[in-house]
């Protein structure tokens, strides 16, 4: 859903660069598609009853995202701009810049949580589709737009 103009949303002072509404909606649609694909893979694995390692294309939450970035996983990170206290995610942009992982802020935790198909607000997600994924070309286009919008990623 679009954010209403008269709706007041808290915005963290470090939430820069904030994605424009059009880019934000495209990113959230990709999150939803990857969430559905991950859920489908989980269901298939349950049916096959295998213990093979499952590759997640979408990592949710600060703890999972930070762990993945520190281990060298590449992808696109979406951070919400309405987190309070900001100490929760203040280290994430610096980590992303050091590891050369593109990131951008989006307006609302609630919107990101709904896009992840959960009932809980989500602070950040890491999108990392495999090259064989049907969403990879869309992902690459969005990464280029995010890199263009984020002055801290220009090298």
CSV table of C-alpha atoms in Angstrom, one decimal, residues 9-144:
chain,number,residue,atom,x,y,z
A,9,UNK,CA,5.7,8.2,9.9
A,10,UNK,CA,8.7,8.4,12.2
A,11,UNK,CA,12.0,8.7,10.3
A,12,UNK,CA,15.3,8.0,11.9
A,13,UNK,CA,17.9,10.8,11.4
A,14,UNK,CA,20.4,8.3,9.9
A,15,UNK,CA,17.9,6.9,7.4
A,16,UNK,CA,19.7,8.2,4.3
A,17,UNK,CA,19.4,7.5,1.4
A,18,UNK,CA,15.6,6.8,1.5
A,19,UNK,CA,14.2,5.0,-1.5
A,20,UNK,CA,11.6,6.9,-3.5
A,21,UNK,CA,8.0,5.6,-3.4
A,22,UNK,CA,8.3,3.9,-6.8
A,23,UNK,CA,11.6,2.1,-6.1
A,24,UNK,CA,10.3,1.2,-2.6
A,25,UNK,CA,7.2,-0.5,-4.0
A,26,UNK,CA,9.3,-2.4,-6.6
A,27,UNK,CA,11.7,-3.6,-3.8
A,28,UNK,CA,8.8,-4.7,-1.6
A,29,UNK,CA,7.2,-6.6,-4.5
A,30,UNK,CA,10.5,-8.5,-5.0
A,31,UNK,CA,10.7,-9.2,-1.3
A,32,UNK,CA,7.2,-10.7,-1.5
A,33,UNK,CA,8.1,-12.9,-4.5
A,34,UNK,CA,11.2,-14.2,-2.8
A,35,UNK,CA,9.3,-14.9,0.4
A,36,UNK,CA,6.8,-17.0,-1.5
A,37,UNK,CA,9.6,-18.8,-3.3
A,38,UNK,CA,11.4,-19.5,0.0
A,39,UNK,CA,8.1,-20.8,1.5
A,40,UNK,CA,7.5,-23.1,-1.5
A,41,UNK,CA,11.0,-24.5,-1.2
A,42,UNK,CA,10.4,-25.2,2.5
A,43,UNK,CA,7.2,-27.0,1.7
A,44,UNK,CA,8.9,-29.1,-1.0
A,45,UNK,CA,11.7,-30.0,1.4
A,46,UNK,CA,9.2,-31.1,4.0
A,47,UNK,CA,7.6,-33.4,1.5
A,48,UNK,CA,10.9,-34.9,0.3
A,49,UNK,CA,12.0,-35.2,4.0
A,50,UNK,CA,15.6,-34.5,3.1
A,51,UNK,CA,18.3,-32.9,5.2
A,52,UNK,CA,20.0,-31.1,2.3
A,53,UNK,CA,21.2,-27.6,2.9
A,54,UNK,CA,18.6,-25.1,1.9
A,55,UNK,CA,19.8,-21.9,0.4
A,56,UNK,CA,17.7,-19.0,1.5
A,57,UNK,CA,17.2,-16.1,-0.9
A,58,UNK,CA,15.8,-13.8,1.7
A,59,UNK,CA,17.2,-13.3,5.2
A,60,UNK,CA,15.1,-11.4,7.7
A,61,UNK,CA,16.1,-9.5,10.8
A,62,UNK,CA,19.2,-7.7,12.1
A,63,UNK,CA,20.9,-10.8,13.5
A,64,UNK,CA,20.5,-13.0,10.4
A,65,UNK,CA,21.5,-10.1,8.0
A,66,UNK,CA,24.6,-9.0,10.0
A,67,UNK,CA,25.8,-12.7,10.3
A,68,UNK,CA,25.4,-13.2,6.6
A,69,UNK,CA,27.2,-10.0,5.6
A,70,UNK,CA,30.1,-10.7,8.0
A,71,UNK,CA,30.4,-14.2,6.4
A,72,UNK,CA,30.7,-12.5,3.0
A,73,UNK,CA,27.3,-13.1,1.5
A,74,UNK,CA,26.5,-10.6,-1.2
A,75,UNK,CA,23.1,-9.2,-1.9
A,76,UNK,CA,20.9,-6.1,-1.5
A,77,UNK,CA,20.0,-4.9,2.0
A,78,UNK,CA,16.7,-3.1,2.8
A,79,UNK,CA,16.8,-1.2,6.1
A,80,UNK,CA,13.7,0.4,7.5
A,81,UNK,CA,13.8,4.1,8.3
A,82,UNK,CA,11.4,4.1,11.2
A,83,UNK,CA,13.5,2.1,13.7
A,84,UNK,CA,13.6,3.4,17.3
A,85,UNK,CA,16.1,3.3,19.0
A,86,UNK,CA,18.5,3.7,16.1
A,87,UNK,CA,21.2,1.8,17.9
A,88,UNK,CA,19.6,-1.4,16.7
A,89,UNK,CA,20.7,-0.9,13.1
A,90,UNK,CA,23.3,2.0,13.4
A,91,UNK,CA,26.2,-0.4,12.6
A,92,UNK,CA,24.6,-2.0,9.5
A,93,UNK,CA,25.2,0.8,6.9
A,94,UNK,CA,28.9,1.0,7.9
A,95,UNK,CA,29.2,-2.8,7.7
A,96,UNK,CA,27.6,-2.7,4.3
A,97,UNK,CA,30.0,0.0,3.0
A,98,UNK,CA,33.0,-1.9,4.3
A,99,UNK,CA,31.9,-5.2,2.7
A,100,UNK,CA,30.7,-3.4,-0.5
A,101,UNK,CA,27.1,-4.6,-0.1
A,102,UNK,CA,24.4,-2.2,-1.5
A,103,UNK,CA,21.8,-1.0,0.9
A,104,UNK,CA,18.9,1.5,1.0
A,105,UNK,CA,16.3,2.6,3.5
A,106,UNK,CA,12.6,2.1,3.0
A,107,UNK,CA,9.9,3.9,5.0
A,108,UNK,CA,8.2,1.4,7.2
A,109,UNK,CA,8.9,-1.7,9.3
A,110,UNK,CA,5.2,-2.7,8.9
A,111,UNK,CA,5.4,-2.6,5.1
A,112,UNK,CA,8.6,-4.7,5.1
A,113,UNK,CA,7.0,-7.2,7.5
A,114,UNK,CA,4.0,-7.6,5.3
A,115,UNK,CA,6.1,-8.0,2.2
A,116,UNK,CA,8.0,-10.8,4.0
A,117,UNK,CA,4.6,-12.5,4.5
A,118,UNK,CA,4.9,-12.3,8.3
A,119,UNK,CA,2.7,-10.6,10.9
A,120,UNK,CA,5.6,-9.0,12.6
A,121,UNK,CA,7.4,-5.7,11.6
A,122,UNK,CA,10.8,-6.4,10.2
A,123,UNK,CA,13.8,-4.1,10.6
A,124,UNK,CA,16.0,-5.3,7.7
A,125,UNK,CA,16.2,-7.9,5.0
A,126,UNK,CA,19.0,-9.2,2.8
A,127,UNK,CA,17.9,-10.2,-0.8
A,128,UNK,CA,20.2,-12.7,-2.3
A,129,UNK,CA,18.6,-14.7,-5.1
A,130,UNK,CA,20.7,-17.3,-6.9
A,131,UNK,CA,21.6,-16.7,-10.5
A,132,UNK,CA,19.4,-19.5,-11.6
A,133,UNK,CA,16.4,-17.9,-9.9
A,134,UNK,CA,13.6,-16.5,-12.1
A,135,UNK,CA,13.8,-13.2,-10.2
A,136,UNK,CA,17.5,-12.7,-10.7
A,137,UNK,CA,17.2,-10.3,-13.7
A,138,UNK,CA,14.7,-8.1,-11.8
A,139,UNK,CA,17.0,-8.2,-8.8
A,140,UNK,CA,20.0,-7.0,-10.9
A,141,UNK,CA,18.0,-4.0,-12.2
A,142,UNK,CA,17.0,-3.0,-8.7
A,143,UNK,CA,20.5,-3.3,-7.4
A,144,UNK,CA,21.7,-0.9,-10.1
